[in-house]
CSV table of C-alpha atoms and ligand atoms in Angstrom, one decimal:
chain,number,residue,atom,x,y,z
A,1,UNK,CA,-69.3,61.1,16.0
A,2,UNK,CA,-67.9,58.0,14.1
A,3,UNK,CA,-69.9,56.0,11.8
A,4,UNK,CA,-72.2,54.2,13.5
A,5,UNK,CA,-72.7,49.9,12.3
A,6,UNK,CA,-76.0,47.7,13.4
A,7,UNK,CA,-74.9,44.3,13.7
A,8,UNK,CA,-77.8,42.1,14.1
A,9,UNK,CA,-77.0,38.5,16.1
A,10,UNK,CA,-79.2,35.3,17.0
A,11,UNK,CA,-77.8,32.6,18.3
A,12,UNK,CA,-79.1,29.0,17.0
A,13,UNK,CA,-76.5,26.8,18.1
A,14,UNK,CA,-73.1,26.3,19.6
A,15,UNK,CA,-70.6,29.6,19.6
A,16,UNK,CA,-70.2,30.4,16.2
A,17,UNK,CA,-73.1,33.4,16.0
A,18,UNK,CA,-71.6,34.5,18.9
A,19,UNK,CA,-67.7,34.2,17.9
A,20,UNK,CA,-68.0,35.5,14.5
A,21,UNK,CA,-70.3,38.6,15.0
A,22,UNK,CA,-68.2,39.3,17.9
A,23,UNK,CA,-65.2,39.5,16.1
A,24,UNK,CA,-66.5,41.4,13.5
A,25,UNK,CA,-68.2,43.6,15.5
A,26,UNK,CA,-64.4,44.5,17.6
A,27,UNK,CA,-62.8,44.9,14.0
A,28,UNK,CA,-65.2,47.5,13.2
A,29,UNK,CA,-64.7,49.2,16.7
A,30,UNK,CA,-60.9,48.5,16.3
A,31,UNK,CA,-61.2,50.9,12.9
A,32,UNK,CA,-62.7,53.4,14.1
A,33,UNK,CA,-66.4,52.5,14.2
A,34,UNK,CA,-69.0,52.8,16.6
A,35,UNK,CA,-70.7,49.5,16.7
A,36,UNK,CA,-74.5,48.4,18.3
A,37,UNK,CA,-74.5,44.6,18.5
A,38,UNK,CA,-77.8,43.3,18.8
A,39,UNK,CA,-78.2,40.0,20.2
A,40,UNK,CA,-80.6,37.5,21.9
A,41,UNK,CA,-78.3,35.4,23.7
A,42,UNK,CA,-75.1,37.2,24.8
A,43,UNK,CA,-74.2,35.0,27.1
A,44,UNK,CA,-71.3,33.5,25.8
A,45,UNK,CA,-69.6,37.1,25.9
A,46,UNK,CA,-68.9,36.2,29.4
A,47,UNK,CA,-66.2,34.3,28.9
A,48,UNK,CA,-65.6,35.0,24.5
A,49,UNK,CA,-64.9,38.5,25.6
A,50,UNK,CA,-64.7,39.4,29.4
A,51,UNK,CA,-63.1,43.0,28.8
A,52,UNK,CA,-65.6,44.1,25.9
A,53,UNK,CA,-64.4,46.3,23.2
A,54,UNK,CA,-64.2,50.0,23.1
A,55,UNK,CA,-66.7,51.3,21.0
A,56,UNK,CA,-68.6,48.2,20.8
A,57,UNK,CA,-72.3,48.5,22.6
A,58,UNK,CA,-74.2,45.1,23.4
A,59,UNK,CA,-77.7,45.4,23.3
A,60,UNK,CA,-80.5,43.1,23.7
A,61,UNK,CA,-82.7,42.4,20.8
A,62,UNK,CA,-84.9,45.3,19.8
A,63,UNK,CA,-88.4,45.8,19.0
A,64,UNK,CA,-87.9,49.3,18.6
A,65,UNK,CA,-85.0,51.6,16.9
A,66,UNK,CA,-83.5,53.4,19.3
A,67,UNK,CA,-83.9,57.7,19.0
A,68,UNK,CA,-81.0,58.0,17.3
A,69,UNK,CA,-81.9,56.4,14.3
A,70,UNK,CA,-80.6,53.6,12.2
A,71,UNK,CA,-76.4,53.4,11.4
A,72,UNK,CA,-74.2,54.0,8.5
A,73,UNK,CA,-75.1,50.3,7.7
A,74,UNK,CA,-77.4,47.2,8.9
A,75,UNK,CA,-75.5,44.0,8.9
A,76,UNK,CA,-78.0,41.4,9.5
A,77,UNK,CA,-75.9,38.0,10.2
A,78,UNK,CA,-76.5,34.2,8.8
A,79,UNK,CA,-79.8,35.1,7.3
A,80,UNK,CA,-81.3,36.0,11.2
A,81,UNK,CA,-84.0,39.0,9.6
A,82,UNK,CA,-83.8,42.2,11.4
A,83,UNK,CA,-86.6,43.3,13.6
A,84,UNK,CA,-89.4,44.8,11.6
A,85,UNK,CA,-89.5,48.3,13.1
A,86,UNK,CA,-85.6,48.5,11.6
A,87,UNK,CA,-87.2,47.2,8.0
A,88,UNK,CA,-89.5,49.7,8.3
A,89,UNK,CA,-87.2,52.9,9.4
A,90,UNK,CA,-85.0,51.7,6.6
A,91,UNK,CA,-88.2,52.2,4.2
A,92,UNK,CA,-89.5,55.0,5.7
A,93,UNK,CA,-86.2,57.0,4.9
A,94,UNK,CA,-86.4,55.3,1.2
A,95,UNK,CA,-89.7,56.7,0.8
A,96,UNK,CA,-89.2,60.1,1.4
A,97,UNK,CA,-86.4,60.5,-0.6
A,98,UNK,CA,-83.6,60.1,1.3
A,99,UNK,CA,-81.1,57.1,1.0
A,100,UNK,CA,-81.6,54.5,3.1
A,101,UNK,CA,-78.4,52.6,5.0
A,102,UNK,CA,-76.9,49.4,3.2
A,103,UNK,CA,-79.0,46.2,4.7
A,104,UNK,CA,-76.8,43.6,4.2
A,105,UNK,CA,-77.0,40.2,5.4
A,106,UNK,CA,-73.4,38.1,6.1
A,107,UNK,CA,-73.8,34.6,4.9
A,108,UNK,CA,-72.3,31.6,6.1
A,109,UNK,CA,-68.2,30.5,5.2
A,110,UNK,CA,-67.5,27.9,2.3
A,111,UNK,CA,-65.7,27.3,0.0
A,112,UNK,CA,-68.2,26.3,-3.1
A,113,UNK,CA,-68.7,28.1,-6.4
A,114,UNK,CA,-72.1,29.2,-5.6
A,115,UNK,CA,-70.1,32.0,-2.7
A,116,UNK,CA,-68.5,33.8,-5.6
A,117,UNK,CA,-71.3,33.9,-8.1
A,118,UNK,CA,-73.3,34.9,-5.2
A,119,UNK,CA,-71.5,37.4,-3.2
A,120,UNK,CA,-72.7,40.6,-3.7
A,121,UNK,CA,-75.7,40.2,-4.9
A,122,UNK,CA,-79.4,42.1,-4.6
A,123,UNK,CA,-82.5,40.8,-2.9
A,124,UNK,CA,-85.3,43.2,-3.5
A,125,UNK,CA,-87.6,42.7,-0.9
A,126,UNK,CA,-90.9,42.0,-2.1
A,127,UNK,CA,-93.0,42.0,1.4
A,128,UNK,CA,-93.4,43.0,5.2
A,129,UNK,CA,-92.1,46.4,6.5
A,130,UNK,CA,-89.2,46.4,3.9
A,131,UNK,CA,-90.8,46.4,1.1
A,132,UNK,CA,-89.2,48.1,-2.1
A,133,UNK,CA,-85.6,47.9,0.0
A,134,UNK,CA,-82.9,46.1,-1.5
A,135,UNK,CA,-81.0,43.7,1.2
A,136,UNK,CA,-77.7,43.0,-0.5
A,137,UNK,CA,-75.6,39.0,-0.2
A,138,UNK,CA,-72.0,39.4,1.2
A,139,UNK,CA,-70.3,36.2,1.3
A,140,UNK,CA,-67.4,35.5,3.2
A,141,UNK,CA,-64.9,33.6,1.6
A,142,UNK,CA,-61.3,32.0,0.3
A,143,UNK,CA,-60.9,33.9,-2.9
A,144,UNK,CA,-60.6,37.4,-4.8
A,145,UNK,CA,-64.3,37.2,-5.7
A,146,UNK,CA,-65.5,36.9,-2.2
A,147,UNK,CA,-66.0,39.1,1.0
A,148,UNK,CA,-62.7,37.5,2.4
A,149,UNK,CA,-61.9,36.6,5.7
A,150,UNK,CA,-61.4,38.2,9.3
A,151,UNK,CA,-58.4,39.4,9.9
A,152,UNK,CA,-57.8,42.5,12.4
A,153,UNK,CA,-55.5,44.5,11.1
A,154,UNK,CA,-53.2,43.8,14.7
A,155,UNK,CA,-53.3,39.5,14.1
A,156,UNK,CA,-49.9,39.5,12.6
A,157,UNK,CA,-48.0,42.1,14.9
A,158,UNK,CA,-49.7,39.8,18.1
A,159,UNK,CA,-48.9,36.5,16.3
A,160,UNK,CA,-45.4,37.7,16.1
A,161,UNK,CA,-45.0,39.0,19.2
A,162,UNK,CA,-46.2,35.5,21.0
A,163,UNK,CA,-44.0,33.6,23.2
A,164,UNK,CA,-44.9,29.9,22.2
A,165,UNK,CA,-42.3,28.3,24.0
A,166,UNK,CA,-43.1,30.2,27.2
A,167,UNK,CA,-47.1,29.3,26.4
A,168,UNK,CA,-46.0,25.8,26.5
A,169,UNK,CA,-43.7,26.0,29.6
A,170,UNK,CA,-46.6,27.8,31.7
A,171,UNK,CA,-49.0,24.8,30.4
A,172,UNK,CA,-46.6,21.8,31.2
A,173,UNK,CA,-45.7,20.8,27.8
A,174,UNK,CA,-42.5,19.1,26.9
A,175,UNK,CA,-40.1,20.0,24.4
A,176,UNK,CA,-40.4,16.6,22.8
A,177,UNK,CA,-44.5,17.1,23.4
A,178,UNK,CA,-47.2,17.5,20.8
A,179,UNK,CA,-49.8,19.4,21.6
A,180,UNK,CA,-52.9,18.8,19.9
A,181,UNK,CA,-55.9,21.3,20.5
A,182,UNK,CA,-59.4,19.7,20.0
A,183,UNK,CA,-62.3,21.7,19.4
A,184,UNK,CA,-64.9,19.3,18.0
A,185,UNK,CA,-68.0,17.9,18.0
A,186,UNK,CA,-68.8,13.7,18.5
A,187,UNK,CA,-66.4,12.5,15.3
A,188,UNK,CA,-67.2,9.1,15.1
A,189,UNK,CA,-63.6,8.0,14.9
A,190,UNK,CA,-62.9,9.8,18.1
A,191,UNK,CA,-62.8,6.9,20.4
A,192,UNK,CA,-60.3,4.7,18.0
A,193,UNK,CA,-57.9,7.8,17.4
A,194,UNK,CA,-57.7,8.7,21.1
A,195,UNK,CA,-57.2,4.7,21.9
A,196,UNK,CA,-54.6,4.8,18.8
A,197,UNK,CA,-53.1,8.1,20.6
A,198,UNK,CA,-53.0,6.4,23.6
A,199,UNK,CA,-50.3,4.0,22.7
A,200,UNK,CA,-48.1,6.9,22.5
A,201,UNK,CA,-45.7,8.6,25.1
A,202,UNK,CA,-45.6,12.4,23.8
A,203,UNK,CA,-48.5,13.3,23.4
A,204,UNK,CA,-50.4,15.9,25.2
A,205,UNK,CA,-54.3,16.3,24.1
A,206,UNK,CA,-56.0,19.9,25.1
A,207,UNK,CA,-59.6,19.8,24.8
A,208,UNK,CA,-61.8,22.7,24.8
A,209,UNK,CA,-64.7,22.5,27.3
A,210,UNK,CA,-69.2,21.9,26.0
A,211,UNK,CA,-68.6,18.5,23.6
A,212,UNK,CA,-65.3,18.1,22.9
A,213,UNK,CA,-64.7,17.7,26.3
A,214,UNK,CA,-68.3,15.4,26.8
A,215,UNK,CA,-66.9,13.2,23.9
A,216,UNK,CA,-63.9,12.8,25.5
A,217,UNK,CA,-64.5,11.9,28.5
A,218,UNK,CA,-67.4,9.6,28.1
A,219,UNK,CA,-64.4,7.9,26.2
A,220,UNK,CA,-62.5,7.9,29.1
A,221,UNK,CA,-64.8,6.7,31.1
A,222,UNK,CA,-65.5,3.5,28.8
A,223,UNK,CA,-61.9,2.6,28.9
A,224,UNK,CA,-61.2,3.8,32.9
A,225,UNK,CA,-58.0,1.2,33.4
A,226,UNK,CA,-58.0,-0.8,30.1
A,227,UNK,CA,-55.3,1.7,28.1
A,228,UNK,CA,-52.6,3.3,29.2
A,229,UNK,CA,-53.3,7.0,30.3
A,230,UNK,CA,-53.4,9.3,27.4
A,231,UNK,CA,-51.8,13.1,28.8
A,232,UNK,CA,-54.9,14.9,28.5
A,233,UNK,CA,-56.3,18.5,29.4
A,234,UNK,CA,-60.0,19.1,29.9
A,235,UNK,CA,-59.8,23.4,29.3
A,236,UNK,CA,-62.1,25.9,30.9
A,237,UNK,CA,-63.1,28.3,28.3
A,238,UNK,CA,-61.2,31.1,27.1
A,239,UNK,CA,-61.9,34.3,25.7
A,240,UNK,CA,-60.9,35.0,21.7
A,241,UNK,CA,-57.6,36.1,21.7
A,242,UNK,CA,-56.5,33.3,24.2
A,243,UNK,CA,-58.3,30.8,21.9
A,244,UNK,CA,-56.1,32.1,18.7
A,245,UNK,CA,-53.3,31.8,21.4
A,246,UNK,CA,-54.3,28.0,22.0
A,247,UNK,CA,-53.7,27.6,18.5
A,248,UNK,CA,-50.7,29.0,18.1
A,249,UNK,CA,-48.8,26.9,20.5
A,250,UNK,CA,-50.5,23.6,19.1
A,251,UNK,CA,-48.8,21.1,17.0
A,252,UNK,CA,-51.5,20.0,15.4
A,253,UNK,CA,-55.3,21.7,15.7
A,254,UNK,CA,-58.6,20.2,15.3
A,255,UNK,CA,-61.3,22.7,15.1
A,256,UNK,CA,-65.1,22.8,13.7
A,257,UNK,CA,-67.7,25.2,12.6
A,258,UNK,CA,-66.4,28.7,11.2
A,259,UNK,CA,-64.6,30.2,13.4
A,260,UNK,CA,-62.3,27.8,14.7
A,261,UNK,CA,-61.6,26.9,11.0
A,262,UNK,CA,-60.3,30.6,10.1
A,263,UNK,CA,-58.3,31.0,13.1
A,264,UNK,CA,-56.7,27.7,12.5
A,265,UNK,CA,-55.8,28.9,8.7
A,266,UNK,CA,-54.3,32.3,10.7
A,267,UNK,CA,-52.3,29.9,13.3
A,268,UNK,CA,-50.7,28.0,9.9
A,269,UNK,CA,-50.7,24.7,12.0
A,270,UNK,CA,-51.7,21.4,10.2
A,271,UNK,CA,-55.4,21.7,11.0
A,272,UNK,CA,-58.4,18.7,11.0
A,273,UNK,CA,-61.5,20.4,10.5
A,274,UNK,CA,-64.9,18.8,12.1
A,275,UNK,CA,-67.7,20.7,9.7
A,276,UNK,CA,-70.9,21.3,11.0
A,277,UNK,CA,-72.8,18.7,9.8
A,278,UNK,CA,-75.8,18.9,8.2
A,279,UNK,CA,-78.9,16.5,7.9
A,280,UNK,CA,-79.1,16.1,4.0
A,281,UNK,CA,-75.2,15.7,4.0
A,282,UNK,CA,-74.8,19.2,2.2
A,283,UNK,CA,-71.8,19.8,4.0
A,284,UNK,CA,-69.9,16.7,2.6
A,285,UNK,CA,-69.3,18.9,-0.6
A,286,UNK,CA,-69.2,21.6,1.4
A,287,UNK,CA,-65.9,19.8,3.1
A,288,UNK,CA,-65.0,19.0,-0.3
A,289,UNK,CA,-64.7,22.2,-1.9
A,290,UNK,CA,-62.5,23.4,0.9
A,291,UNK,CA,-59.8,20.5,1.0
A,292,UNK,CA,-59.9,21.6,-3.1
A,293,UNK,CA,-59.5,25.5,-2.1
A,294,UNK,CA,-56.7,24.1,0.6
A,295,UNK,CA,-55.2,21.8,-2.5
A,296,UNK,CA,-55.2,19.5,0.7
A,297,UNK,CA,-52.5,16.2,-0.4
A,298,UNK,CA,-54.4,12.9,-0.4
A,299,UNK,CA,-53.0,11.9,3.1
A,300,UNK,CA,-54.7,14.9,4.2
A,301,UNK,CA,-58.3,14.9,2.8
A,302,UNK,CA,-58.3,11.1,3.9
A,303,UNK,CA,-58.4,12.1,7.6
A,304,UNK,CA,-60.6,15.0,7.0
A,305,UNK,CA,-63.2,12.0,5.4
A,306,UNK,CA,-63.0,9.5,8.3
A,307,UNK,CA,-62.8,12.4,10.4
A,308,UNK,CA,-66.6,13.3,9.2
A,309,UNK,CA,-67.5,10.3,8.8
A,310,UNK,CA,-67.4,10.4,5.3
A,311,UNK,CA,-65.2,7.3,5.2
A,312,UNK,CA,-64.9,4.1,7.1
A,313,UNK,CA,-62.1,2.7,8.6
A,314,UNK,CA,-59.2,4.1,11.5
A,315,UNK,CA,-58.2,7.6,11.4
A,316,UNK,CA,-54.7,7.9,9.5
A,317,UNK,CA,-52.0,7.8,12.1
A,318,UNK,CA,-51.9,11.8,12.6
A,319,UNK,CA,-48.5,12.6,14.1
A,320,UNK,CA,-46.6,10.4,10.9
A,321,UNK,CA,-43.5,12.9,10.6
A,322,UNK,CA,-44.1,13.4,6.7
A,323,UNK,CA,-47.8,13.6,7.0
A,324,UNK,CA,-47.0,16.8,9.2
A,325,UNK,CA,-44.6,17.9,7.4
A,326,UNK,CA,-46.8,18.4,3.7
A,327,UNK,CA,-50.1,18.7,6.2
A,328,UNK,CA,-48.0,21.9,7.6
A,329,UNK,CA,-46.9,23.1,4.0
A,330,UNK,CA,-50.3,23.2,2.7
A,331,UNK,CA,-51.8,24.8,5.6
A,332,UNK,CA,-48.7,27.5,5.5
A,333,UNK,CA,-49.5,28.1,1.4
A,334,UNK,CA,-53.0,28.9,2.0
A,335,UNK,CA,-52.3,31.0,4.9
A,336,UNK,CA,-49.7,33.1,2.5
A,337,UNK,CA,-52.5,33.5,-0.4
A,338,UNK,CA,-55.2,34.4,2.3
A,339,UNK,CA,-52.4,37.2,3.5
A,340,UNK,CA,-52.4,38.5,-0.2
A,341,UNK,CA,-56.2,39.4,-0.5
A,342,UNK,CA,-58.6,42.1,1.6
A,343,UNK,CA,-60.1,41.1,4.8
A,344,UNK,CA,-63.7,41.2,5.2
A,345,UNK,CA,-63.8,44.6,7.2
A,346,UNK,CA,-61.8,46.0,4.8
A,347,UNK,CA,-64.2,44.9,1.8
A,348,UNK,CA,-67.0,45.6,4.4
A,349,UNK,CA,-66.5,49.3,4.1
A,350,UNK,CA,-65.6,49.3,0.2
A,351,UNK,CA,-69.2,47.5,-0.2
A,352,UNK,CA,-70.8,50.1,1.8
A,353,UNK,CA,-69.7,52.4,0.6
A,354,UNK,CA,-70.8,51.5,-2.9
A,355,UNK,CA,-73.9,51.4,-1.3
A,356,UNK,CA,-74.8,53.7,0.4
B,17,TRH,O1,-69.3,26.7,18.0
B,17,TRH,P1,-69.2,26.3,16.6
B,17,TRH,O2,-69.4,24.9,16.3
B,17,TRH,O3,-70.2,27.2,15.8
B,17,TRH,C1,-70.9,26.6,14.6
B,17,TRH,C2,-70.5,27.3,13.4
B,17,TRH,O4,-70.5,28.7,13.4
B,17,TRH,C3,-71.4,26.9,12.3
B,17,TRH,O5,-71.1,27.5,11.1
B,17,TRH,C4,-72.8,27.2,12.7
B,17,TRH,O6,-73.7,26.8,11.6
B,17,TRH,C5,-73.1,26.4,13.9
B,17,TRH,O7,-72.3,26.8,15.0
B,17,TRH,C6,-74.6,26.7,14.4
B,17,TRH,O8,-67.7,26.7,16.0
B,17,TRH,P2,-67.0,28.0,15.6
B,17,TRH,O9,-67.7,28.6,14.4
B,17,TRH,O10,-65.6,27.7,15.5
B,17,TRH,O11,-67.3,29.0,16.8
B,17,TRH,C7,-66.7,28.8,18.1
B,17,TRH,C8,-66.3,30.1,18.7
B,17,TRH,O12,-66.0,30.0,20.1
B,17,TRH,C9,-65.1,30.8,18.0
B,17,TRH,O13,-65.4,32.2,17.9
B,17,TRH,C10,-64.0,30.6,19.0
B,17,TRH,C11,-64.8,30.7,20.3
B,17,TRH,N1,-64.1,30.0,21.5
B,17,TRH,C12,-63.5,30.8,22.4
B,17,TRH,O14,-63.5,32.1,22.3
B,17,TRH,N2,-62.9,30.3,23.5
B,17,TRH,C13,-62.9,28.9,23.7
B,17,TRH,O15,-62.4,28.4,24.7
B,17,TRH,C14,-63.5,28.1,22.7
B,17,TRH,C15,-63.5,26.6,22.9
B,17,TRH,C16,-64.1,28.7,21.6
């Protein structure tokens, strides 16, 4: 039997749980693994992944471990604590000698110094079931000294193989058009930036449906008759690989959260990224240390501060030909150094291995 993986999942907010321990949960199944996902909101697998994955269980969340026993390795995500009777089996197997799985717990993406002095690192646990267990840090990240990024090992044989300019004929849009996804929250410079867009003829905006498509069209509804109509898609959702496909076609995508973000560095598109913000503004430097990473030209980390609402003022006119033109470079660069280093699954299974 293959190697069996607990992936443990709660959702707080929006899709990202969801999207990224999905996706991490078909790479492992993709190589050969024999995944349990434990989660206590699937629902957005209804539409994220319609088909399911081959050797990929979902399971509600547990308060017991199932017969069989605990996997290879417990991969608790964002910090969500496994269920105690898992802390507990995990001990139990410690304490009579015998080595207990890896518990690891995947952190949150950024790009800040902290992730590679971090990653890797031991947590003895010092109370509750788990007691004496070690749960150990893996960070995701952009560099060497992190756990990398997601990347199944199929992305560039399927990016190569897409037909953009048949995607684009089967969705309406122009030769001359640019497409621009957006996948957002409320930016506060939406509504000037979509009456700015508005002025212009080739433009074709696709917005992903939940608050993208909310902030849009309350904007809409303010200026019902006073600009000139802006060519704009309101998108049902899509499952994963016809999201990355949404990408690919774009000109120009705005994304938010985690997720979106890597799959926009993976598309090599100029990309706006809306960062999930947080009440004591921690992800202002958390922006920051990104557009450093991305060695983002001025022009670029300009919009990325209005577009947070770090900055006053208009957004920068966005489809500027030069703008695109470095905006695209940096984006491709970054792509090209991300395609030199591990992915995460790969350094997933060199960690636990270590391990175990
Ligand atoms: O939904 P998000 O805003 O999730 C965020 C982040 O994960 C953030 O770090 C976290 O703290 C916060 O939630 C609580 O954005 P993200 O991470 O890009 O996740 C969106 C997922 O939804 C991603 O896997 C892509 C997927 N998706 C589709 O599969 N189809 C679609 O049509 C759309 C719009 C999204």
């Amino acid at each position: 039997m293959a190697p069996r993986y607990d992936i443990f999942c709660r959702v707080v907010d929006n899709w990202g749980d969801m999207g990224v321990c999905w996706r991490l949960a078909a790479d492992l199944a993709a190589r050969g693994r024999q995944v349990r996902l434990w989660v206590d909101d699937a629902s957005a697998l209804a539409w994220m992944a319609p088909h399911g994955a081959s050797g990929v269980e979902v399971r509600p969340w547990p308060d017991a471990v199932p017969a069989d026993g605990v996997g290879e390795a417990v991969v608790e995500t964002f910090g969500c604590d496994i269920p105690d009777a898992f802390a507990a089996a995990l001990a139990s197997l410690q304490n009579t000698g015998r080595r207990a799985p890896p518990w690891i717990n995947l952190e949150y993406l950024s790009a800040e110094g902290y992730v590679q002095r971090s990653h890797g690192l031991p947590s003895p646990v010092m109370s509750g079931p788990g007691r004496g267990l070690v749960r150990w840090y893996f960070y995701p990240g952009f560099t060497q000294r992190t756990g990398g990024l997601l990347r199944e090992a199929d992305l560039p044989r399927r990016q190569a193989a897409f037909d953009r300019p048949s995607w684009r004929a089967r969705h309406g849009i122009g030769g001359a058009q640019r497409a621009i996804t957006l996948f957002c929250y409320e930016p506060p410079a939406l509504p000037g930036w979509l009456d700015r867009l508005a002025q212009r003829a080739d433009v074709r905006l696709l917005v992903t449906p939940g608050r993208a498509s909310a902030a849009v069209r309350a904007w809409q509804a303010q200026r019902a008759g006073a600009s000139p109509p802006l060519s704009i898609d309101h998108l049902p959702p899509r499952s994963q690989p016809e999201f990355d496909e949404l990408l690919w076609a774009s000109d120009v995508n705005c994304v938010r959260g985690e997720d979106s973000l890597v799959r926009a560095l993976w598309a090599g598109q100029p990309l706006l990224w809306h960062i999930y913000p947080q009440h004591d503004d921690a992800h202002h430097a958390k922006l920051d240390a990104f557009l450093d990473w991305l060695d983002a030209p001025p022009a670029v980390r300009a919009l990325h501060h209005v577009w947070n609402g770090m900055r006053p003022g208009p957004m920068p006119d966005l489809l500027d030909d030069g703008l695109l033109r470095a905006w695209g470079a940096c984006v491709q660069a970054a792509r090209r150094r991300l395609l030199a280093q591990d992915d995460l699954v790969t350094q997933l299974f060199r960690f636990v291995q270590e391990k175990s």
